Short mmCIF file of C-alpha atoms and ligand atoms in Angstrom, two decimals:
data_model
loop_
_atom_site.label_atom_id
_atom_site.label_comp_id
_atom_site.label_asym_id
_atom_site.label_seq_id
_atom_site.Cartn_x
_atom_site.Cartn_y
_atom_site.Cartn_z
CA MET L 1 5.25 -1.67 52.84
CA ILE L 2 7.08 -4.99 53.20
CA ILE L 3 10.24 -4.99 55.30
CA THR L 4 12.80 -7.63 56.24
CA THR L 5 14.40 -5.81 59.18
CA VAL L 6 12.55 -3.66 61.68
CA THR L 7 15.08 -0.83 61.28
CA ASP L 8 13.58 -0.25 57.82
CA ALA L 9 10.43 1.00 59.56
CA ILE L 10 12.28 3.76 61.43
CA GLY L 11 11.56 7.37 60.43
CA SER L 12 9.16 8.95 57.91
CA THR L 13 6.71 9.36 60.82
CA PRO L 14 3.37 11.17 60.36
CA ILE L 15 2.90 14.81 61.36
CA PHE L 16 -0.19 15.83 63.37
CA LYS L 17 -1.74 19.23 62.61
CA PHE L 18 -3.34 21.20 65.48
CA THR L 19 -5.40 24.31 64.75
CA GLU L 20 -7.44 26.85 66.72
CA LYS L 21 -10.34 24.35 66.60
CA ASP L 22 -8.33 22.03 68.90
CA TYR L 23 -6.56 24.44 71.28
CA PRO L 24 -6.57 28.23 71.85
CA MET L 25 -4.20 29.88 69.39
CA PRO L 26 -4.20 32.99 67.16
CA LYS L 27 -6.32 32.89 63.99
CA ASP L 28 -4.97 30.73 61.16
CA SER L 29 -2.01 29.60 63.23
CA VAL L 30 -0.93 25.98 63.27
CA ILE L 31 1.11 23.67 65.49
CA TYR L 32 2.58 20.60 63.77
CA ALA L 33 3.85 17.68 65.86
CA LYS L 34 6.09 14.97 64.44
CA LEU L 35 4.79 11.68 65.85
CA GLU L 36 8.03 9.96 66.80
CA ASN L 37 6.07 7.67 69.12
CA LEU L 38 5.14 5.77 65.96
CA ASN L 39 8.65 4.46 65.35
CA PRO L 40 8.90 0.65 65.83
CA GLY L 41 10.62 0.94 69.23
CA GLY L 42 8.10 3.60 70.28
CA SER L 43 10.45 6.59 70.34
CA ILE L 44 12.58 9.10 68.54
CA LYS L 45 15.66 7.23 69.76
CA ASP L 46 15.17 4.49 67.17
CA ARG L 47 16.68 6.98 64.73
CA LEU L 48 19.67 7.44 67.02
CA GLY L 49 20.20 3.71 67.62
CA LYS L 50 20.16 2.99 63.90
CA TYR L 51 22.51 5.88 63.12
CA LEU L 52 24.99 5.10 65.92
CA ILE L 53 25.25 1.42 65.04
CA THR L 54 25.51 1.91 61.28
CA THR L 55 28.11 4.71 61.59
CA GLY L 56 30.00 2.68 64.25
CA VAL L 57 30.16 -0.24 61.80
CA LYS L 58 31.16 2.03 58.90
CA LYS L 59 33.92 3.68 60.93
CA GLY L 60 35.21 0.26 62.04
CA LYS L 61 34.47 0.95 65.74
CA ILE L 62 31.95 -1.91 65.82
CA THR L 63 32.81 -5.45 64.67
CA LYS L 64 30.79 -8.67 64.99
CA ASN L 65 32.23 -9.32 68.50
CA THR L 66 31.54 -5.86 69.90
CA THR L 67 29.45 -5.29 73.04
CA ILE L 68 27.52 -2.02 72.97
CA ILE L 69 27.41 -0.24 76.35
CA GLU L 70 25.40 2.93 76.96
CA PRO L 71 23.98 5.01 79.83
CA THR L 72 20.30 5.58 79.05
CA ALA L 73 16.93 6.49 80.55
CA GLY L 74 15.58 3.70 78.35
CA ASN L 75 14.56 4.93 74.93
CA THR L 76 18.12 5.10 73.61
CA GLY L 77 18.62 1.59 74.95
CA ILE L 78 15.55 0.34 73.08
CA GLY L 79 16.70 2.07 69.87
CA LEU L 80 20.24 0.74 70.18
CA ALA L 81 19.01 -2.77 71.02
CA ILE L 82 16.79 -2.88 67.92
CA ALA L 83 19.64 -1.74 65.68
CA ALA L 84 22.15 -4.04 67.43
CA LEU L 85 19.91 -7.04 66.67
CA SER L 86 20.38 -6.57 62.96
CA TYR L 87 24.13 -7.11 63.51
CA GLN L 88 23.66 -9.69 66.34
CA LEU L 89 25.62 -7.53 68.79
CA LYS L 90 25.45 -7.81 72.60
CA THR L 91 24.09 -4.78 74.49
CA ILE L 92 24.51 -3.59 78.10
CA PHE L 93 22.57 -0.55 79.32
CA VAL L 94 23.23 1.39 82.48
CA VAL L 95 19.96 2.83 83.78
CA PRO L 96 19.33 4.97 86.89
CA GLU L 97 16.81 3.02 89.02
CA LYS L 98 14.10 5.70 88.88
CA PHE L 99 13.33 5.24 85.17
CA SER L 100 10.25 3.36 83.98
CA LEU L 101 10.06 -0.40 84.43
CA GLU L 102 8.38 -0.89 81.08
CA LYS L 103 11.38 0.57 79.25
CA GLN L 104 13.67 -1.77 81.16
CA GLN L 105 11.46 -4.76 80.28
CA LEU L 106 11.50 -3.75 76.61
CA MET L 107 15.29 -3.47 76.59
CA LYS L 108 15.51 -6.94 78.16
CA ALA L 109 13.02 -8.35 75.63
CA LEU L 110 15.39 -7.12 72.92
CA GLY L 111 18.21 -9.12 74.51
CA ALA L 112 19.93 -6.40 76.52
CA THR L 113 21.52 -6.70 79.97
CA ILE L 114 20.47 -3.93 82.38
CA ILE L 115 22.74 -2.55 85.09
CA HIS L 116 21.22 -0.16 87.64
CA THR L 117 22.80 2.88 89.21
CA PRO L 118 21.30 4.73 92.20
CA SER L 119 18.62 7.28 91.26
CA GLU L 120 20.26 9.97 93.39
CA LEU L 121 23.43 9.82 91.23
CA GLY L 122 21.32 10.83 88.21
CA ILE L 123 22.44 10.28 84.65
CA LEU L 124 25.98 11.38 85.61
CA GLY L 125 26.22 8.27 87.82
CA ALA L 126 25.13 6.11 84.87
CA ILE L 127 27.69 7.76 82.56
CA GLU L 128 30.49 7.09 85.04
CA LYS L 129 29.46 3.44 85.50
CA SER L 130 29.29 2.92 81.71
CA LYS L 131 32.83 4.24 81.31
CA GLU L 132 34.04 1.81 84.01
CA LEU L 133 32.32 -1.11 82.26
CA ALA L 134 33.74 -0.14 78.88
CA GLN L 135 37.25 -0.22 80.33
CA ALA L 136 36.66 -3.65 81.87
CA ILE L 137 34.93 -5.36 78.90
CA PRO L 138 37.16 -6.13 75.89
CA ASP L 139 35.94 -5.06 72.42
CA SER L 140 33.22 -2.84 73.85
CA TYR L 141 31.86 0.28 72.20
CA LEU L 142 30.43 3.15 74.21
CA PRO L 143 28.57 5.47 71.82
CA LEU L 144 28.06 7.97 74.70
CA GLN L 145 25.11 9.92 73.36
CA PHE L 146 25.81 12.80 75.76
CA GLU L 147 29.14 13.65 74.05
CA ASN L 148 29.08 11.99 70.64
CA PRO L 149 28.52 14.37 67.68
CA ASP L 150 26.87 11.44 65.86
CA ASN L 151 23.91 12.03 68.21
CA PRO L 152 22.85 15.43 66.75
CA ALA L 153 24.04 14.19 63.33
CA ALA L 154 21.42 11.40 63.46
CA TYR L 155 18.66 14.03 63.50
CA TYR L 156 20.42 16.53 61.25
CA HIS L 157 20.36 13.88 58.53
CA THR L 158 16.87 12.44 59.10
CA LEU L 159 14.38 14.43 61.18
CA GLY L 160 15.37 17.89 59.93
CA PRO L 161 15.07 16.98 56.22
CA GLU L 162 11.76 15.12 56.81
CA ILE L 163 10.25 18.20 58.50
CA LEU L 164 11.39 20.54 55.74
CA GLN L 165 10.22 18.21 53.00
CA GLU L 166 6.74 17.76 54.53
CA LEU L 167 6.10 21.28 55.81
CA GLY L 168 8.15 23.54 53.54
CA ASP L 169 10.09 26.59 54.63
CA GLN L 170 7.27 28.72 56.04
CA LEU L 171 7.96 27.71 59.65
CA THR L 172 8.04 30.39 62.36
CA SER L 173 9.40 28.36 65.28
CA PHE L 174 10.89 24.98 66.16
CA VAL L 175 10.13 23.77 69.69
CA ALA L 176 11.64 20.60 71.18
CA GLY L 177 12.62 19.03 74.49
CA ILE L 178 16.22 18.68 75.62
CA GLY L 179 17.64 15.57 77.27
CA SER L 180 21.00 14.76 75.70
CA GLY L 181 20.21 17.71 73.40
CA GLY L 182 20.76 15.61 70.27
CA THR L 183 17.23 15.87 68.87
CA PHE L 184 17.04 19.61 69.45
CA ALA L 185 20.56 20.48 68.27
CA GLY L 186 20.58 18.27 65.17
CA THR L 187 17.10 19.22 63.95
CA ALA L 188 17.45 22.90 64.88
CA SER L 189 20.77 23.32 63.11
CA TYR L 190 19.39 21.76 59.91
CA LEU L 191 16.23 23.91 60.01
CA LYS L 192 18.20 27.10 60.82
CA GLU L 193 20.44 26.55 57.78
CA GLN L 194 17.39 26.14 55.54
CA ILE L 195 15.14 28.76 57.21
CA PRO L 196 17.40 31.47 58.70
CA ALA L 197 14.50 33.36 60.37
CA ILE L 198 13.21 30.34 62.32
CA GLN L 199 13.04 30.72 66.14
CA LEU L 200 14.55 27.90 68.19
CA ILE L 201 12.85 27.13 71.51
CA GLY L 202 14.32 24.46 73.82
CA VAL L 203 12.00 22.78 76.33
CA GLU L 204 12.95 21.59 79.82
CA PRO L 205 11.00 20.47 82.88
CA GLU L 206 11.17 22.35 86.19
CA GLY L 207 14.23 20.99 88.00
CA SER L 208 16.43 21.26 84.88
CA ILE L 209 19.13 23.96 84.83
CA LEU L 210 18.92 25.59 81.37
CA ASN L 211 17.05 28.65 82.69
CA GLY L 212 19.21 28.72 85.85
CA GLY L 213 18.61 27.22 89.29
CA LYS L 214 19.71 24.01 90.98
CA PRO L 215 18.79 20.61 89.50
CA HIS L 216 16.00 18.73 91.30
CA ALA L 217 13.69 15.78 90.71
CA HIS L 218 10.80 16.05 88.23
CA ALA L 219 8.20 13.58 87.00
CA ILE L 220 8.36 14.47 83.27
CA GLU L 221 10.62 11.73 81.89
CA GLY L 222 13.23 11.94 79.12
CA ILE L 223 14.01 15.66 79.16
CA GLY L 224 15.80 17.89 81.65
CA VAL L 225 19.51 18.27 82.31
CA GLU L 226 21.93 18.56 85.20
CA PHE L 227 24.58 20.13 82.91
CA THR L 228 24.35 22.09 79.63
CA PRO L 229 24.66 19.60 76.75
CA PRO L 230 27.76 20.36 74.63
CA PHE L 231 25.68 20.21 71.42
CA LEU L 232 23.88 23.45 72.33
CA ALA L 233 27.07 25.55 72.42
CA THR L 234 27.04 26.94 68.88
CA LEU L 235 23.28 27.14 68.28
CA PRO L 236 21.48 30.51 68.11
CA ILE L 237 18.79 29.45 70.62
CA THR L 238 15.95 31.95 71.00
CA ARG L 239 15.04 30.86 74.55
CA PHE L 240 14.37 27.93 76.85
CA GLU L 241 10.83 27.26 78.05
CA THR L 242 10.53 25.62 81.48
CA ILE L 243 7.38 23.50 81.92
CA SER L 244 6.02 22.32 85.27
CA ASP L 245 5.17 18.66 85.85
CA LYS L 246 1.53 19.68 86.30
CA GLU L 247 1.24 21.46 82.97
CA GLY L 248 3.23 18.76 81.13
CA PHE L 249 1.00 15.96 82.43
CA ASP L 250 -2.21 18.00 81.90
CA TYR L 251 -1.41 18.30 78.20
CA THR L 252 -0.27 14.67 78.01
CA ARG L 253 -3.79 13.69 79.18
CA GLN L 254 -5.53 16.17 76.88
CA LEU L 255 -3.61 14.86 73.87
CA ALA L 256 -5.02 11.41 74.63
CA GLU L 257 -8.58 12.50 75.49
CA LYS L 258 -9.06 15.07 72.74
CA ASN L 259 -6.83 13.84 69.95
CA GLY L 260 -6.27 10.12 70.55
CA LEU L 261 -2.53 10.65 70.83
CA LEU L 262 -0.98 8.22 73.33
CA VAL L 263 2.31 10.01 73.94
CA GLY L 264 4.71 10.34 76.88
CA SER L 265 5.06 13.29 79.23
CA SER L 266 7.93 14.89 77.31
CA SER L 267 5.43 15.21 74.43
CA GLY L 268 2.94 16.92 76.78
CA ALA L 269 5.72 19.31 77.84
CA ALA L 270 6.74 19.99 74.22
CA PHE L 271 3.10 20.67 73.33
CA ALA L 272 2.69 23.05 76.31
CA ALA L 273 5.78 24.97 75.15
CA ALA L 274 4.57 24.97 71.52
CA LEU L 275 1.23 26.47 72.67
CA HIS L 276 3.01 29.15 74.73
CA GLU L 277 5.10 29.96 71.68
CA VAL L 278 2.22 30.16 69.19
CA GLN L 279 0.21 32.29 71.63
CA ARG L 280 3.06 34.87 71.68
CA LEU L 281 3.22 35.02 67.89
CA PRO L 282 1.02 36.94 65.39
CA GLU L 283 -1.81 35.27 63.42
CA LYS L 284 -0.86 32.80 60.68
CA SER L 285 2.24 31.55 62.50
CA THR L 286 3.47 27.99 62.15
CA VAL L 287 5.16 26.16 65.02
CA VAL L 288 6.63 22.68 64.67
CA THR L 289 7.39 20.39 67.59
CA ILE L 290 8.33 16.77 68.27
CA PHE L 291 6.41 14.13 70.25
CA PRO L 292 9.32 11.87 71.29
CA ASP L 293 7.69 8.71 72.64
CA THR L 294 4.63 6.64 73.44
CA ALA L 295 2.56 6.60 76.67
CA ASP L 296 2.31 2.88 77.26
CA ARG L 297 5.79 2.68 78.75
CA TYR L 298 4.67 4.95 81.62
CA LEU L 299 1.45 3.22 82.67
CA SER L 300 3.03 1.80 85.84
CA LYS L 301 3.98 5.36 86.74
CA GLY L 302 0.35 6.46 86.52
CA ILE L 303 0.76 8.72 83.48
CA TYR L 304 -3.05 8.99 83.11
CA GLU L 305 -3.99 9.00 86.81
N1 PMP V 401 11.72 12.62 75.33
C1 PMP V 401 11.96 11.38 75.73
C2 PMP V 401 10.82 10.54 76.18
C3 PMP V 401 13.27 10.87 75.74
O1 PMP V 401 13.51 9.61 76.16
C4 PMP V 401 14.31 11.72 75.33
C5 PMP V 401 15.72 11.20 75.39
N2 PMP V 401 16.18 11.07 76.72
C6 PMP V 401 14.03 13.03 74.93
C7 PMP V 401 12.70 13.44 74.93
C8 PMP V 401 15.09 14.01 74.58
O2 PMP V 401 15.85 13.67 73.49
P1 PMP V 401 17.37 14.09 73.38
O3 PMP V 401 18.17 13.15 74.25
O4 PMP V 401 17.69 13.93 71.94
O5 PMP V 401 17.52 15.50 73.87
#
């Protein structure tokens, strides 16, 4: 495959098949994981960056002088920066201090400016700061992944159809992590339209509020919410599965050691939830999940220690 822009390499990622030979699950059951870590920017958010920039250009919200501003834990910044490069746009990302240094270095390598907000203000602090910047900087565009319906649309139009095309319509359950909720909502709504009986399982780390409780810190990075994402409102969600840091990181390590999959902790959490789901189901069930990003951006955080 010869490409002339790196955005051409986004999507059409491989799907890994796990069976009872790999992990305990009922006879003839399967877990499929979409390897979004293999996108050029190392995460699922490459799809979002490409979609937000191209639709922003199409809708006339982005011109050649536009500065893109976005609150992000990092992966959305990397995805947006890659897509922005193809239009030579400036990018500014507002990142809570706690998020991984590697992601911040990658955003900078792609030409972005990083602005920090205090960790204790969470992503809400970063959202507020981004809105302030957007008001102050002329010709800026704030895609605002946490509110923008183009976020779930990016996955509705790409990830959902890829899964259906590769795996067919005999899927029992779809299991995926929730940060902004875009991946889950967009993919789940496409799959539910095509496969009405499919179960939809959202994954969160302990310290996220979807199953109730107060928000608190967690080490699993990229998923978990302090407020219910608006995109979830109209979805017939079967349940949320809350995964502890310990279990999420245990599976993250096992995926590397047993399967050679170098994926981040939100992938470990998604896999833990997919295993819980398949173990509740009868024999011959098929569960599909998403591995959102790669491990190497968490080495300084001791992901394998
Ligand atoms: N995993 C990782 C590593 C992420 O960076 C994100 C996005 N924050 C997600 C999962 C969740 O994706 P979404 O924002 O679409 O819910």
